[in-house]
Short mmCIF file of C-alpha atoms in Angstrom, two decimals:
data_model
loop_
_atom_site.label_atom_id
_atom_site.label_comp_id
_atom_site.label_asym_id
_atom_site.label_seq_id
_atom_site.Cartn_x
_atom_site.Cartn_y
_atom_site.Cartn_z
CA MET G 1 -9.39 -7.66 -8.69
CA HIS G 2 -7.36 -6.37 -5.35
CA ARG G 3 -9.12 -3.28 -4.89
CA TRP G 4 -12.60 -5.20 -5.42
CA ILE G 5 -11.13 -7.63 -2.81
CA PHE G 6 -10.41 -4.55 -0.65
CA LEU G 7 -13.08 -3.00 -0.56
CA GLY G 8 -15.43 -6.74 0.32
CA TRP G 9 -13.01 -7.09 3.25
CA SER G 10 -13.24 -2.96 4.69
CA SER G 11 -16.79 -3.94 4.25
CA SER G 12 -17.52 -6.65 5.84
CA ALA G 13 -15.48 -4.72 8.78
CA PHE G 14 -17.39 -2.07 9.08
CA PHE G 15 -20.93 -3.78 8.71
CA ALA G 16 -20.02 -5.64 11.78
CA SER G 17 -18.86 -2.66 14.07
CA LEU G 18 -21.57 -0.78 12.63
CA VAL G 19 -23.80 -3.82 14.20
CA PHE G 20 -22.08 -3.54 17.93
CA VAL G 21 -22.94 0.44 18.19
CA ASP G 22 -26.22 0.91 17.14
CA GLN G 23 -27.39 -2.25 19.15
CA THR G 24 -27.79 -0.07 21.74
CA SER G 25 -31.18 1.77 20.31
CA PRO G 26 -32.84 -1.02 20.75
CA LEU G 27 -31.52 -2.10 23.78
CA VAL G 28 -32.47 1.34 25.36
CA GLY G 29 -35.17 -0.29 27.34
CA ARG G 30 -33.06 -2.52 28.83
CA LEU G 31 -30.08 0.04 29.42
CA THR G 32 -32.85 2.73 30.92
CA GLY G 33 -34.85 -0.15 33.14
CA THR G 34 -38.26 1.32 30.74
CA ALA G 35 -38.59 -2.13 28.56
CA ALA G 36 -41.71 -4.01 30.25
CA ALA G 37 -39.13 -7.05 30.72
CA CYS G 38 -37.67 -4.64 32.97
CA HIS G 39 -40.56 -3.31 35.44
CA ASP G 40 -41.67 -7.35 35.66
CA GLU G 41 -38.01 -8.67 36.74
CA SER G 42 -38.92 -11.17 33.89
CA ASP G 43 -34.84 -9.47 33.21
CA PRO G 44 -32.68 -9.32 35.66
CA ASP G 45 -30.08 -8.18 34.33
CA CYS G 46 -32.18 -4.68 33.60
CA LEU G 47 -30.08 -1.56 34.22
CA ASP G 48 -31.02 2.10 35.46
CA PHE G 49 -29.94 4.49 33.07
CA THR G 50 -30.38 8.02 32.28
CA ALA G 51 -31.42 9.14 29.00
CA THR G 52 -28.70 11.18 29.25
CA GLN G 53 -26.45 8.64 30.34
CA PHE G 54 -27.62 6.53 27.26
CA ASN G 55 -26.57 8.90 25.04
CA SER G 56 -23.20 8.97 26.70
CA PHE G 57 -22.31 6.27 24.73
CA TYR G 58 -22.76 8.05 21.47
CA ILE G 59 -21.12 10.90 23.18
CA VAL G 60 -17.80 9.49 23.90
CA PHE G 61 -18.44 7.17 20.83
CA TYR G 62 -18.33 10.35 18.19
CA TRP G 63 -15.80 12.63 20.55
CA VAL G 64 -13.51 9.99 21.39
CA GLY G 65 -13.51 8.89 17.90
CA GLY G 66 -13.42 12.32 16.63
CA ILE G 67 -10.23 13.38 18.01
CA VAL G 68 -8.58 9.69 16.82
CA ALA G 69 -9.95 10.77 13.72
CA MET G 70 -7.88 13.83 13.56
CA PHE G 71 -4.39 12.16 14.12
CA SER G 72 -5.47 9.38 12.42
CA GLY G 73 -3.84 10.94 8.78
CA PHE G 74 -0.35 11.47 10.69
CA PHE G 75 -0.66 7.99 12.53
CA ILE G 76 -0.88 6.08 8.93
CA ALA G 77 1.35 8.51 7.04
CA ARG G 78 4.06 7.90 9.69
CA TYR G 79 3.56 4.41 10.47
CA GLY G 80 2.00 2.92 7.59
CA VAL G 81 -1.82 0.66 6.52
CA TRP G 82 -0.90 -2.39 7.82
CA LEU G 83 0.71 -1.00 11.65
CA THR G 84 -2.24 0.86 11.85
CA SER G 85 -5.15 -2.19 10.78
CA CYS G 86 -3.28 -4.50 13.50
CA LEU G 87 -3.78 -2.04 16.07
CA THR G 88 -6.98 -0.64 14.63
CA ALA G 89 -7.91 -4.78 15.55
CA ALA G 90 -7.29 -4.67 18.25
CA PHE G 91 -8.91 -1.95 19.85
CA GLN G 92 -11.97 -2.96 18.97
CA PHE G 93 -12.05 -6.25 20.03
CA LEU G 94 -10.46 -4.30 23.91
CA GLY G 95 -13.73 -2.84 22.95
CA MET G 96 -16.10 -4.89 22.41
CA PHE G 97 -15.30 -7.48 25.04
CA LEU G 98 -14.89 -4.92 28.52
CA PHE G 99 -18.81 -3.20 27.10
CA THR G 100 -20.21 -7.35 26.83
CA LEU G 101 -18.97 -7.31 30.50
CA GLY G 102 -21.09 -4.04 32.02
CA PRO G 103 -24.00 -5.85 32.75
CA TYR G 104 -21.79 -8.05 35.07
CA LEU G 105 -21.23 -5.83 37.52
CA THR G 106 -23.54 -4.52 40.84
CA SER G 107 -24.85 -1.35 40.06
CA SER G 108 -25.95 0.26 37.40
CA SER G 109 -22.59 3.18 38.31
CA SER G 110 -20.46 0.81 38.30
CA ALA G 111 -21.53 -1.23 35.33
CA PHE G 112 -22.05 2.40 33.22
CA ALA G 113 -18.65 3.20 33.71
CA LEU G 114 -17.41 -0.36 32.05
CA MET G 115 -19.42 0.04 29.21
CA LEU G 116 -18.65 3.21 28.82
CA ILE G 117 -14.70 2.53 28.75
CA GLY G 118 -15.41 0.19 26.27
CA ARG G 119 -17.24 2.19 24.39
CA LEU G 120 -14.06 4.43 24.15
CA ILE G 121 -11.83 2.13 23.35
CA PHE G 122 -13.42 0.76 20.83
CA SER G 123 -14.19 4.15 19.10
CA ILE G 124 -10.07 4.32 18.60
CA GLY G 125 -10.09 1.53 16.28
CA LEU G 126 -13.05 2.31 14.60
CA PHE G 127 -12.77 5.56 13.72
CA CYS G 128 -9.16 5.17 13.10
CA GLN G 129 -9.66 2.06 10.88
CA MET G 130 -12.83 4.00 9.03
CA VAL G 131 -9.98 7.24 7.95
CA LEU G 132 -8.00 4.28 6.90
CA SER G 133 -10.11 2.79 4.80
CA HIS G 134 -11.51 6.21 3.18
CA GLN G 135 -8.07 7.13 2.09
CA ILE G 136 -7.39 3.80 0.41
CA LYS G 137 -10.26 4.00 -1.72
CA SER G 138 -9.22 7.61 -2.75
CA HIS G 139 -6.28 6.15 -4.51
CA TRP G 140 -7.18 2.61 -5.15
CA PHE G 141 -10.54 4.08 -7.51
CA PHE G 142 -9.58 7.56 -8.51
CA GLY G 143 -10.83 7.88 -11.61
CA LYS G 144 -12.26 4.47 -11.84
CA GLU G 145 -15.94 3.58 -9.32
CA LEU G 146 -14.96 6.27 -6.95
CA ALA G 147 -19.00 7.03 -5.97
CA VAL G 148 -19.23 3.15 -6.24
CA ALA G 149 -16.63 2.01 -3.89
CA PHE G 150 -18.08 4.97 -1.40
CA ALA G 151 -21.71 3.77 -1.81
CA LEU G 152 -20.69 0.00 -1.15
CA TYR G 153 -18.72 0.76 2.27
CA ASN G 154 -20.81 2.76 3.34
CA VAL G 155 -24.61 0.95 2.81
CA SER G 156 -22.21 -2.20 4.47
CA SER G 157 -22.62 -0.07 8.11
CA ARG G 158 -26.46 1.22 6.90
CA LEU G 159 -26.38 -2.95 6.76
CA GLY G 160 -25.55 -3.07 10.05
CA SER G 161 -27.78 -0.62 11.25
CA ILE G 162 -30.51 -3.14 9.86
CA VAL G 163 -29.14 -5.99 11.20
CA ALA G 164 -29.03 -4.31 14.42
CA LEU G 165 -32.18 -2.29 15.03
CA SER G 166 -34.34 -4.98 12.97
CA ALA G 167 -32.79 -8.27 15.22
CA ILE G 168 -31.45 -7.18 18.43
CA GLY G 169 -34.62 -5.74 19.34
CA ALA G 170 -36.21 -9.66 19.30
CA ILE G 171 -33.05 -11.60 20.37
CA VAL G 172 -33.48 -9.35 24.06
CA GLU G 173 -36.66 -9.86 24.56
CA ASP G 174 -36.21 -13.75 23.57
CA VAL G 175 -32.59 -14.41 25.59
CA GLY G 176 -31.88 -10.65 27.79
CA LEU G 177 -29.15 -8.02 27.89
CA GLN G 178 -26.63 -10.02 28.68
CA ARG G 179 -27.08 -12.90 26.23
CA THR G 180 -27.71 -9.78 23.64
CA LEU G 181 -24.40 -8.56 23.84
CA TRP G 182 -22.15 -11.87 23.95
CA ILE G 183 -23.90 -12.04 20.63
CA THR G 184 -23.39 -9.37 18.86
CA LEU G 185 -19.53 -9.93 20.44
CA ALA G 186 -19.26 -12.81 18.04
CA PHE G 187 -21.07 -10.84 15.11
CA GLY G 188 -18.34 -7.81 16.25
CA ILE G 189 -15.11 -11.01 15.48
CA LEU G 190 -15.70 -10.04 11.70
CA SER G 191 -14.44 -6.87 12.01
CA VAL G 192 -11.58 -7.60 13.76
CA ILE G 193 -11.21 -10.18 11.02
CA GLY G 194 -11.86 -7.74 8.51
CA SER G 195 -9.14 -5.31 9.13
CA ILE G 196 -6.84 -7.49 9.36
CA VAL G 197 -6.80 -9.00 6.25
CA SER G 198 -7.97 -6.21 4.24
CA GLY G 199 -4.72 -4.41 5.89
CA TRP G 200 -3.04 -7.22 4.34
CA ILE G 201 -4.34 -7.31 1.17
CA TYR G 202 -3.58 -3.81 0.46
CA LYS G 203 0.27 -4.27 2.12
CA LYS G 204 0.27 -6.61 -0.45
CA HIS G 205 -0.97 -5.73 -3.91
CA ALA G 206 -1.30 -2.11 -3.82
CA SER G 207 2.24 -0.50 -5.41
CA THR G 208 1.21 -3.02 -8.15
CA SER G 209 -2.17 -2.53 -8.99
CA ILE G 210 -2.54 1.52 -8.20
CA ASP G 211 -1.96 3.56 -10.73
CA ALA G 212 1.67 5.08 -10.43
CA ALA G 213 0.35 8.58 -11.06
CA VAL G 214 -1.95 8.20 -7.91
CA TYR G 215 -0.42 5.55 -5.98
CA VAL G 216 1.30 7.13 -2.55
CA ASP G 217 2.68 4.90 -0.38
CA SER G 218 1.74 6.55 2.99
CA LYS G 219 4.52 5.37 5.14
CA GLY G 220 7.23 8.23 5.76
CA ILE G 221 4.87 11.14 4.45
CA GLY G 222 4.77 14.31 5.68
CA GLN G 223 5.13 15.07 9.58
CA PHE G 224 1.60 16.33 11.83
CA GLY G 225 1.28 20.15 11.18
CA PHE G 226 -1.85 22.46 11.04
CA ARG G 227 -0.43 24.51 8.42
CA LYS G 228 -0.86 21.30 6.65
CA VAL G 229 -4.62 21.57 7.72
CA LEU G 230 -4.96 25.05 7.24
CA SER G 231 -3.55 24.44 3.65
CA LEU G 232 -7.17 22.37 2.33
CA CYS G 233 -9.25 24.56 0.24
CA ARG G 234 -12.59 26.81 0.52
CA GLU G 235 -14.28 23.94 -1.20
CA TYR G 236 -13.44 21.34 0.47
CA TRP G 237 -14.53 23.39 4.23
CA ILE G 238 -18.15 23.92 3.02
CA ILE G 239 -17.75 20.32 2.21
CA THR G 240 -16.51 19.35 6.33
CA ALA G 241 -18.80 21.44 7.58
CA THR G 242 -22.25 20.77 5.01
CA VAL G 243 -21.13 16.41 6.76
CA CYS G 244 -21.13 17.58 9.99
CA PHE G 245 -24.16 19.80 10.42
CA VAL G 246 -26.11 16.63 7.95
CA TYR G 247 -24.47 13.70 10.30
CA GLY G 248 -25.98 15.55 13.43
CA PRO G 249 -29.28 14.88 12.83
CA LEU G 250 -28.95 11.45 10.91
CA LEU G 251 -27.86 9.73 13.84
CA THR G 252 -29.34 11.23 16.51
CA THR G 253 -32.37 10.44 15.25
CA ILE G 254 -31.25 6.57 14.47
CA ALA G 255 -30.21 6.46 18.67
CA ASP G 256 -33.72 8.51 19.39
CA TYR G 257 -36.34 7.91 16.95
CA PRO G 258 -37.36 4.08 19.10
CA GLN G 259 -37.82 5.52 22.04
CA TYR G 260 -39.57 8.73 20.47
CA LEU G 261 -42.20 6.03 18.73
CA SER G 262 -42.55 4.07 22.05
CA GLU G 263 -43.46 7.62 23.81
CA ARG G 264 -45.77 8.54 21.37
CA TYR G 265 -46.67 5.66 19.40
CA GLY G 266 -47.08 3.25 22.10
CA TYR G 267 -44.87 0.80 19.86
CA THR G 268 -42.60 -2.32 21.57
CA GLU G 269 -38.67 -2.54 21.16
CA ALA G 270 -39.29 -4.14 19.02
CA ALA G 271 -41.34 -2.54 16.39
CA ALA G 272 -39.46 0.90 17.12
CA GLY G 273 -36.28 -0.77 15.95
CA GLN G 274 -37.98 -1.85 13.25
CA ILE G 275 -39.53 1.00 12.19
CA THR G 276 -36.20 2.79 12.58
CA GLY G 277 -34.43 0.44 10.43
CA ILE G 278 -36.40 1.39 7.77
CA VAL G 279 -33.71 4.39 7.01
CA PRO G 280 -30.61 1.59 6.76
CA ASP G 281 -33.40 0.00 4.59
CA ILE G 282 -33.73 2.89 2.69
CA ALA G 283 -29.99 3.69 2.12
CA ILE G 284 -29.36 0.20 0.47
CA CYS G 285 -30.25 2.28 -2.54
CA ALA G 286 -26.48 3.99 -2.43
CA PRO G 287 -24.74 2.30 -5.04
CA VAL G 288 -27.99 2.70 -7.69
CA PHE G 289 -26.55 6.62 -6.88
CA GLY G 290 -23.02 6.28 -6.89
CA ILE G 291 -23.38 4.65 -10.10
CA PHE G 292 -25.06 7.39 -11.59
CA ILE G 293 -22.77 9.31 -9.96
CA ASP G 294 -19.90 7.70 -11.69
CA LYS G 295 -21.49 7.95 -15.18
CA PHE G 296 -23.17 11.96 -15.49
CA GLY G 297 -20.95 13.23 -12.33
CA TRP G 298 -23.59 15.43 -11.02
CA ARG G 299 -22.43 16.02 -7.19
CA ASP G 300 -23.33 19.01 -6.13
CA VAL G 301 -27.38 18.48 -7.17
CA ILE G 302 -27.07 15.19 -5.48
CA ASN G 303 -25.94 16.21 -2.07
CA THR G 304 -28.44 19.50 -2.22
CA LEU G 305 -31.20 17.72 -3.11
CA SER G 306 -30.16 14.81 0.09
CA THR G 307 -30.01 17.49 2.26
CA GLY G 308 -32.80 19.83 1.31
CA LEU G 309 -34.66 16.19 2.01
CA LEU G 310 -32.95 15.97 5.26
CA PHE G 311 -34.68 18.85 6.53
CA LEU G 312 -37.89 17.88 5.45
CA ALA G 313 -37.49 15.18 7.22
CA VAL G 314 -36.61 16.39 10.88
CA ILE G 315 -39.63 19.27 10.46
CA LEU G 316 -42.44 17.22 9.47
CA PRO G 317 -43.03 15.90 12.99
CA VAL G 318 -43.62 19.18 13.92
CA ALA G 319 -45.42 21.21 11.69
CA ILE G 320 -47.66 17.98 10.83
CA GLY G 321 -48.85 16.85 14.32
CA ASN G 322 -50.17 13.33 13.33
CA LEU G 323 -46.95 12.82 11.21
CA GLN G 324 -47.17 9.09 10.02
CA PRO G 325 -43.70 7.47 11.19
CA ILE G 326 -43.10 5.70 8.07
CA VAL G 327 -43.09 9.69 6.18
CA THR G 328 -39.98 10.73 8.05
CA VAL G 329 -38.09 7.29 7.67
CA THR G 330 -38.59 7.27 4.19
CA LEU G 331 -37.54 10.26 3.74
CA MET G 332 -34.59 10.76 5.57
CA GLY G 333 -33.63 6.97 3.75
CA VAL G 334 -33.56 8.56 0.51
CA ALA G 335 -32.00 11.85 2.08
CA TYR G 336 -29.23 9.61 3.79
CA SER G 337 -28.42 7.18 0.60
CA GLY G 338 -27.42 10.61 -1.52
CA ILE G 339 -25.31 11.52 1.39
CA ILE G 340 -23.65 8.99 2.00
CA VAL G 341 -22.65 8.81 -1.71
CA GLY G 342 -22.60 12.34 -2.71
CA LEU G 343 -20.03 13.94 0.26
CA TRP G 344 -18.41 11.63 1.21
CA GLY G 345 -17.57 10.58 -2.64
CA SER G 346 -16.45 15.15 -3.12
CA ILE G 347 -13.49 15.36 -1.33
CA PRO G 348 -11.03 13.51 -2.73
CA LEU G 349 -12.25 15.59 -6.15
CA VAL G 350 -11.65 18.80 -4.80
CA VAL G 351 -7.59 17.82 -2.28
CA SER G 352 -4.14 16.52 -3.51
CA PRO G 353 -3.92 12.87 -2.93
CA GLY G 354 -0.80 13.33 -0.52
CA ASP G 355 -3.80 15.28 1.70
CA VAL G 356 -6.41 12.56 1.23
CA GLY G 357 -6.07 10.87 4.85
CA VAL G 358 -5.39 14.56 6.93
CA ALA G 359 -8.56 15.17 4.77
CA PHE G 360 -10.80 12.75 5.75
CA GLY G 361 -9.15 12.72 9.38
CA VAL G 362 -10.30 15.82 9.63
CA ALA G 363 -13.55 16.15 8.58
CA LEU G 364 -14.80 12.76 10.30
CA SER G 365 -13.03 14.55 13.41
CA LEU G 366 -15.30 17.49 13.35
CA GLN G 367 -18.38 14.94 12.10
CA SER G 368 -17.91 13.09 14.92
CA LEU G 369 -17.57 15.96 17.87
CA ALA G 370 -20.39 17.90 16.21
CA THR G 371 -22.43 14.79 15.97
CA GLY G 372 -21.72 14.15 19.87
CA LEU G 373 -22.31 17.15 20.87
CA LEU G 374 -26.26 17.61 19.14
CA LEU G 375 -26.65 14.05 21.08
CA LEU G 376 -25.61 15.99 24.44
CA VAL G 377 -27.42 18.75 23.90
CA CYS G 378 -30.55 16.12 22.99
CA GLY G 379 -29.67 13.95 26.27
CA ILE G 380 -30.34 17.37 28.85
CA LEU G 381 -33.45 17.65 26.40
CA LEU G 382 -35.26 15.15 27.03
CA ASP G 383 -34.15 15.03 30.88
CA GLN G 384 -35.87 17.29 31.74
CA SER G 385 -39.31 15.98 33.64
CA ASP G 386 -40.19 19.39 34.11
CA LEU G 387 -41.61 19.44 30.12
CA GLU G 388 -44.42 17.46 29.10
CA ALA G 389 -42.97 14.30 26.69
CA ALA G 390 -44.78 16.41 23.45
CA GLN G 391 -43.22 18.99 24.25
CA ARG G 392 -40.38 17.23 25.29
CA TRP G 393 -40.30 16.09 21.41
CA GLU G 394 -41.02 18.91 19.58
CA PHE G 395 -37.77 21.24 21.09
CA PHE G 396 -35.92 17.97 19.70
CA PHE G 397 -36.76 18.23 16.42
CA ILE G 398 -36.49 21.85 15.96
CA LEU G 399 -33.11 21.92 16.90
CA LEU G 400 -32.46 18.77 13.92
CA ALA G 401 -35.05 20.79 11.56
CA SER G 402 -32.19 23.77 12.34
CA CYS G 403 -29.30 21.83 11.37
CA GLY G 404 -30.46 21.05 8.49
CA ALA G 405 -31.82 23.89 7.19
CA ALA G 406 -27.72 25.04 7.94
CA ALA G 407 -26.72 21.66 5.94
CA TRP G 408 -29.05 23.06 3.18
CA LEU G 409 -27.52 25.76 2.43
CA LEU G 410 -23.90 25.16 2.91
CA SER G 411 -25.01 22.44 -0.27
CA GLY G 412 -26.09 25.46 -2.44
CA VAL G 413 -22.72 28.06 -1.33
CA SER G 414 -20.90 24.55 -2.90
CA ILE G 415 -22.94 24.38 -5.58
CA PHE G 416 -22.10 28.40 -6.39
CA TYR G 417 -18.03 28.15 -6.00
CA ASP G 418 -18.13 24.36 -7.81
CA HIS G 419 -19.79 26.84 -11.08
CA LYS G 420 -17.19 29.30 -10.41
CA ASN G 421 -14.65 26.94 -10.89
CA PRO G 422 -13.48 25.50 -14.91
CA LEU G 423 -13.11 22.58 -14.58
CA ARG G 424 -16.67 21.44 -12.25
CA PRO G 425 -14.96 19.10 -10.17
CA LEU G 426 -18.66 17.96 -7.89
CA ARG G 427 -20.69 18.78 -11.34
CA MET G 428 -18.24 16.45 -13.97
CA LYS G 429 -18.15 12.89 -14.03
CA HIS G 430 -14.46 12.43 -14.23
CA VAL G 431 -11.92 15.44 -13.17
CA VAL G 432 -9.35 15.90 -15.72
CA SER G 433 -6.54 17.92 -14.98
CA VAL G 434 -2.54 17.87 -15.40
CA MET G 435 -0.13 19.59 -12.46
CA LYS G 436 3.47 18.75 -11.08
CA THR G 437 3.39 18.07 -7.31
CA LYS G 438 6.49 18.95 -5.14
CA SER G 439 8.41 16.30 -6.24
CA ASN G 440 7.81 17.85 -10.03
CA SER G 441 6.19 13.73 -11.46
CA PHE G 442 2.97 14.57 -13.17
CA ILE G 443 -0.28 12.61 -11.84
CA HIS G 444 -3.30 12.62 -13.92
CA GLU G 445 -6.92 12.73 -12.71
CA LEU G 446 -6.17 14.80 -9.76
CA THR G 447 -8.26 17.71 -7.98
CA PRO G 448 -8.55 20.71 -9.61
CA LEU G 449 -8.09 22.80 -6.82
CA ILE G 450 -5.22 22.73 -4.52
CA ASN G 451 -4.68 25.70 -1.94
CA GLY G 452 -7.40 27.30 -5.29
CA THR G 453 -4.78 27.19 -8.01
CA ASP G 454 -6.77 27.81 -11.90
CA VAL G 455 -5.48 24.94 -13.89
CA ARG G 456 -6.67 26.38 -16.65
CA GLY G 457 -3.56 27.41 -18.42
CA THR G 458 -1.83 23.61 -17.53
CA LEU G 459 -4.14 22.52 -19.22
CA LYS G 460 -3.07 24.12 -22.17
CA LYS G 461 -0.19 22.86 -22.05
#
């Protein structure tokens, strides 16, 4: 029961955080000064950021978050869950507050600097909290409802995107930029409360409710060292590379698709945000995939089908000139549903419990850095005024399709290596093996892949 209460508070924190993160997408017109309200001066708080500056909010968010995530697993191991939870809550609040104060400065350059610093500080707190939550879920739900737990947690973020993309555009049209930012700050307080409460629940109940064989007291375990990172198995690195190539196109589309709809189809801010919001709308069906995986397995197949749909979603706007936007967002939404369950839920199955925090930290770090790089390139591309708008967006989708194709290929490689493993960790419903840890204790229902070890001999015992 305690693990579900933890999941509820952790998911609530993630939900509120994503409302704050994704508010910039429907606010793109006010932040870049291209909205009608900026031209007729009905909103005097409009800013005039360039496309590169606007994308910098996402770039800094993902790059700084990526660096933080890389070290988060080691920080949690050294200082424990409770202290980490409190610090992440503090960083999130400070970052949101500074970002909200930005439009009060007299010049757009000053506003951009303050808002960028706020975004940076917020990303430190959020990404560390994400690694912490992934590690705890992997221990508390292992061998039980692991896929469902990851699905519900990730769906909470998609619900946050839904709220941001569907509501923020309408709110800003009524109350303007400054008041909208204060509304999202007030809502973001839930992320601070959720982070603290979830950490307290773990502190009080984890040692007595997590299976003894799986429970790892994170405080004091391991020291930082790249040897631990390099010792992670080949299957882990394939999954991590797939994550990197998947999330770049997904998050870049959510960030820039409203602008595409406005330029290509003439949609208003609110309408463009609502159409883009269909992606997370559909992604809330992820628990259905989670239930299926927990009952039948087949993670490898779901990962391959999902990455294939993602590739199709970003290549069709190039292949079909008059493609309706609903087709792209629908395909991407279905792909997202499978990805947030299948890929992230595969990582605990190919690393040992003591390495789960580090593994998630590295995966989230590389994913964030890759996404930031793609956002930077796309921002520069969309700023090329010497190209026609149609040509800029064509190059934009070709770039995303290249990443989607790489993800699809890597998911096929993952199937190949999973087939070579006798226990089929990604295909089977649950991974059941018995192997000795360094302390010579026995661990049940753990990974069959620790440094590439073949455990068939162990099973016979």
